[in-house]
Amino acid sequence: MSKSDELAEMKQSLHQLVGEAENLEGFAGYVEATESPGALDTKTKELMSLAVGCVARCEHCVLWHMDGALEAGATREEVIETLEVAVLMGGGPAMTYAIEAYEILEELEAEKDA
């Protein structure tokens, strides 16, 4: 399954879960509001979330926020620097998720170019 397909499936499942678990609607709204532009633009917020996803060792978060960062206009260079910061703050364990994030970047770029 491609990363784009995996992401689409994850978004569908999230939508279904929030539809059935009404208590999660507030959290979903909070996420949406927090990722919206404010003092920081959406791209910066998505890059920050990508770094946190690596440090928190959350593969799904890495995929979700890699996509969000690219959609918000992040460049490859910005993503690479973000991964460097993640490893700086998270050490060796974050490095393994930075590698995963790099592979996701490669795959999403290839899917986009195809």
XYZ file of N, CA and C in Angstrom:
342
model
N 0.852 -1.169 0.000
C 0.000 0.000 0.000
C 0.906 1.244 0.000
N 0.563 2.195 -0.840
C 1.354 3.422 -0.911
C 1.131 4.260 0.342
N 2.044 5.180 0.608
C 1.900 6.070 1.762
C 0.669 6.956 1.595
N 0.383 7.382 0.383
C -0.814 8.189 0.145
C -2.071 7.397 0.447
N -2.096 6.121 0.057
C -3.236 5.266 0.352
C -3.358 5.025 1.860
N -2.218 4.812 2.502
C -2.209 4.600 3.953
C -2.756 5.837 4.675
N -2.343 7.001 4.218
C -2.807 8.249 4.813
C -4.310 8.432 4.588
N -4.776 8.154 3.382
C -6.203 8.285 3.080
C -7.023 7.339 3.953
N -6.536 6.129 4.136
C -7.223 5.164 4.985
C -7.255 5.635 6.440
N -6.149 6.189 6.901
C -6.076 6.694 8.264
C -7.055 7.859 8.463
N -7.123 8.763 7.495
C -8.046 9.902 7.587
C -9.499 9.421 7.591
N -9.808 8.428 6.768
C -11.159 7.859 6.727
C -11.522 7.256 8.070
N -10.607 6.484 8.634
C -10.859 5.854 9.933
C -11.031 6.895 11.029
N -10.229 7.948 10.994
C -10.363 9.021 11.969
C -11.733 9.670 11.862
N -12.149 9.952 10.643
C -13.456 10.573 10.417
C -14.574 9.677 10.968
N -14.481 8.379 10.719
C -15.487 7.443 11.211
C -15.492 7.386 12.738
N -14.298 7.341 13.329
C -14.201 7.278 14.790
C -14.789 8.530 15.427
N -14.413 9.694 14.916
C -14.933 10.946 15.470
C -16.443 11.016 15.288
N -16.956 10.465 14.194
C -18.392 10.442 13.962
C -19.144 9.612 14.986
N -18.502 8.563 15.474
C -19.151 7.691 16.460
C -18.816 8.063 17.900
N -17.668 8.639 18.122
C -17.229 9.000 19.471
C -17.332 10.519 19.614
N -18.507 10.973 19.946
C -18.791 12.411 19.975
C -17.829 13.189 20.858
N -17.309 12.568 21.899
C -16.386 13.268 22.790
C -15.081 13.643 22.095
N -14.778 12.991 20.991
C -13.551 13.302 20.263
C -13.714 14.487 19.317
N -14.945 14.906 19.063
C -15.170 16.041 18.172
C -14.470 17.298 18.665
N -14.528 17.529 19.963
C -13.876 18.701 20.533
C -12.377 18.671 20.317
N -11.782 17.501 20.508
C -10.337 17.380 20.291
C -9.984 17.596 18.825
N -10.793 17.014 17.933
C -10.548 17.198 16.495
C -10.646 18.681 16.131
N -11.596 19.384 16.701
C -11.722 20.818 16.470
C -10.533 21.582 17.009
N -10.046 21.156 18.180
C -8.853 21.784 18.767
C -7.641 21.607 17.853
N -7.473 20.405 17.331
C -6.351 20.134 16.418
C -6.445 21.045 15.196
N -7.610 21.101 14.608
C -7.813 21.921 13.413
C -7.522 23.396 13.702
N -8.027 23.891 14.819
C -7.804 25.301 15.177
C -6.335 25.574 15.469
N -5.673 24.643 16.137
C -4.274 24.838 16.495
C -3.365 24.803 15.277
N -3.699 24.003 14.286
C -2.875 23.913 13.085
C -3.133 25.062 12.112
N -4.164 25.850 12.363
C -4.476 26.993 11.499
C -3.454 28.104 11.726
N -3.264 28.971 10.724
C -2.295 30.053 10.880
C -2.655 30.990 12.033
N -1.652 31.406 12.746
C -1.770 32.371 13.832
C -0.461 33.139 13.860
N 0.153 33.235 15.023
C 1.480 33.847 15.105
C 2.485 33.016 14.292
N 2.241 31.701 14.220
C 3.037 30.805 13.378
C 2.174 30.355 12.208
N 2.791 30.212 11.051
C 2.023 29.725 9.909
C 1.845 28.206 9.993
N 0.938 27.683 9.198
C 0.619 26.257 9.222
C 1.842 25.412 8.889
N 2.651 25.834 7.945
C 3.838 25.062 7.574
C 4.758 24.885 8.773
N 5.008 25.959 9.503
C 5.875 25.884 10.678
C 5.281 24.946 11.720
N 3.987 25.049 11.940
C 3.330 24.183 12.921
C 3.412 22.715 12.505
N 3.239 22.438 11.227
C 3.323 21.054 10.749
C 4.751 20.520 10.876
N 5.743 21.358 10.595
C 7.134 20.928 10.760
C 7.437 20.656 12.229
N 6.918 21.493 13.114
C 7.089 21.256 14.550
C 6.443 19.935 14.948
N 5.254 19.691 14.450
C 4.548 18.441 14.764
C 5.291 17.236 14.196
N 5.896 17.390 13.042
C 6.705 16.317 12.462
C 7.875 15.984 13.382
N 8.553 17.009 13.876
C 9.676 16.785 14.793
C 9.204 16.091 16.068
N 8.096 16.554 16.613
C 7.561 15.941 17.835
C 7.160 14.493 17.557
N 6.584 14.219 16.393
C 6.226 12.853 16.026
C 7.428 11.926 16.027
N 8.558 12.424 15.532
C 9.794 11.626 15.546
C 10.263 11.389 16.977
N 10.269 12.442 17.780
C 10.739 12.318 19.162
C 9.795 11.433 19.978
N 8.489 11.526 19.706
C 7.497 10.717 20.424
C 7.429 9.285 19.894
N 8.128 9.032 18.798
C 8.185 7.699 18.182
C 6.812 7.231 17.708
N 6.134 8.119 16.988
C 4.789 7.837 16.488
C 4.817 7.825 14.960
N 4.860 6.631 14.389
C 4.958 6.489 12.937
C 3.767 7.131 12.222
N 2.559 6.941 12.769
C 1.387 7.541 12.140
C 1.456 9.072 12.198
N 1.960 9.605 13.311
C 2.111 11.062 13.427
C 3.103 11.573 12.386
N 4.182 10.830 12.190
C 5.197 11.219 11.211
C 4.572 11.291 9.821
N 3.821 10.263 9.440
C 3.170 10.260 8.129
C 2.185 11.420 8.019
N 1.333 11.581 9.015
C 0.295 12.614 9.001
C 0.919 14.009 8.854
N 1.930 14.290 9.660
C 2.500 15.643 9.661
C 3.511 15.867 8.538
N 4.097 14.798 8.003
C 4.915 14.948 6.800
C 4.020 15.414 5.665
N 2.883 14.757 5.524
C 1.926 15.145 4.497
C 1.454 16.583 4.727
N 1.121 16.906 5.962
C 0.661 18.257 6.279
C 1.707 19.311 5.976
N 2.958 19.011 6.305
C 4.035 19.971 6.042
C 4.225 20.173 4.539
N 4.225 19.089 3.790
C 4.389 19.207 2.337
C 3.205 19.948 1.722
N 1.998 19.638 2.191
C 0.804 20.340 1.688
C 0.861 21.831 2.005
N 1.480 22.165 3.128
C 1.581 23.571 3.541
C 2.746 24.285 2.854
N 3.479 23.560 1.993
C 4.534 24.191 1.211
C 5.944 23.991 1.716
N 6.145 23.078 2.673
C 7.499 22.825 3.167
C 8.372 22.268 2.047
N 9.593 22.730 2.001
C 10.555 22.225 1.018
C 11.272 21.010 1.590
N 11.894 20.281 0.712
C 12.702 19.132 1.143
C 13.753 19.574 2.157
N 14.388 20.703 1.903
C 15.432 21.213 2.800
C 14.862 21.538 4.178
N 13.662 22.110 4.222
C 13.027 22.415 5.508
C 12.694 21.133 6.274
N 12.239 20.126 5.547
C 11.927 18.847 6.183
C 13.202 18.221 6.750
N 14.273 18.224 5.977
C 15.543 17.639 6.434
C 16.032 18.356 7.688
N 15.982 19.686 7.710
C 16.392 20.430 8.906
C 15.504 20.098 10.090
N 14.224 19.933 9.850
C 13.296 19.552 10.916
C 13.693 18.206 11.497
N 14.062 17.266 10.645
C 14.482 15.947 11.117
C 15.778 16.048 11.908
N 16.654 16.948 11.513
C 17.894 17.161 12.278
C 17.580 17.655 13.689
N 16.649 18.599 13.791
C 16.254 19.112 15.110
C 15.613 17.999 15.940
N 14.791 17.175 15.309
C 14.160 16.064 16.027
C 15.214 15.140 16.619
N 16.229 14.822 15.840
C 17.293 13.935 16.329
C 18.091 14.635 17.426
N 18.340 15.919 17.268
C 19.038 16.688 18.310
C 18.308 16.546 19.645
N 16.989 16.685 19.611
C 16.206 16.682 20.841
C 15.849 15.271 21.326
N 15.815 14.310 20.412
C 15.364 12.968 20.788
C 16.426 11.894 20.755
N 17.623 12.212 20.278
C 18.715 11.249 20.260
C 18.490 10.069 19.330
N 19.127 8.966 19.684
C 19.100 7.763 18.854
C 17.714 7.250 18.528
N 16.797 7.153 19.514
C 15.458 6.673 19.171
C 14.769 7.563 18.141
N 14.941 8.877 18.267
C 14.342 9.780 17.283
C 14.985 9.602 15.913
N 16.258 9.203 15.899
C 16.949 8.968 14.629
C 16.235 7.885 13.829
N 15.765 6.834 14.501
C 15.091 5.766 13.764
C 13.794 6.266 13.147
N 13.106 7.179 13.821
C 11.881 7.745 13.261
C 12.182 8.824 12.235
N 13.314 9.475 12.362
C 13.743 10.414 11.323
C 14.036 9.656 10.033
N 14.601 8.471 10.159
C 14.833 7.628 8.979
C 13.485 7.258 8.352
N 12.528 6.866 9.186
C 11.180 6.550 8.690
C 10.574 7.773 7.998
N 10.739 8.937 8.607
C 10.207 10.171 8.024
C 10.873 10.455 6.684
N 12.162 10.231 6.594
C 12.888 10.450 5.340
C 12.361 9.509 4.257
N 12.125 8.260 4.618
C 11.585 7.299 3.648
C 10.174 7.703 3.202
N 9.381 8.221 4.131
C 8.041 8.706 3.788
C 8.151 9.897 2.838
N 9.067 10.809 3.123
C 9.306 11.957 2.238
C 9.633 11.475 0.835
N 10.554 10.548 0.733
C 10.950 10.008 -0.571
C 9.744 9.410 -1.303
N 8.945 8.631 -0.593
C 7.807 7.973 -1.227
C 6.726 8.975 -1.637
N 6.423 9.934 -0.764
C 5.413 10.923 -1.118
C 5.860 11.793 -2.297
N 7.132 12.139 -2.336
C 7.643 12.903 -3.480
C 7.554 12.085 -4.765
N 7.895 10.794 -4.681
C 7.830 9.931 -5.871
C 6.384 9.763 -6.341
N 5.453 9.608 -5.395
C 4.034 9.477 -5.761
C 3.537 10.758 -6.416
N 3.996 11.885 -5.923
C 3.580 13.178 -6.480
C 4.098 13.346 -7.906
N 5.311 12.888 -8.149
C 5.931 13.026 -9.475
C 5.415 12.017 -10.482
N 4.776 10.947 -9.985
C 4.314 9.872 -10.880
C 3.076 10.284 -11.666
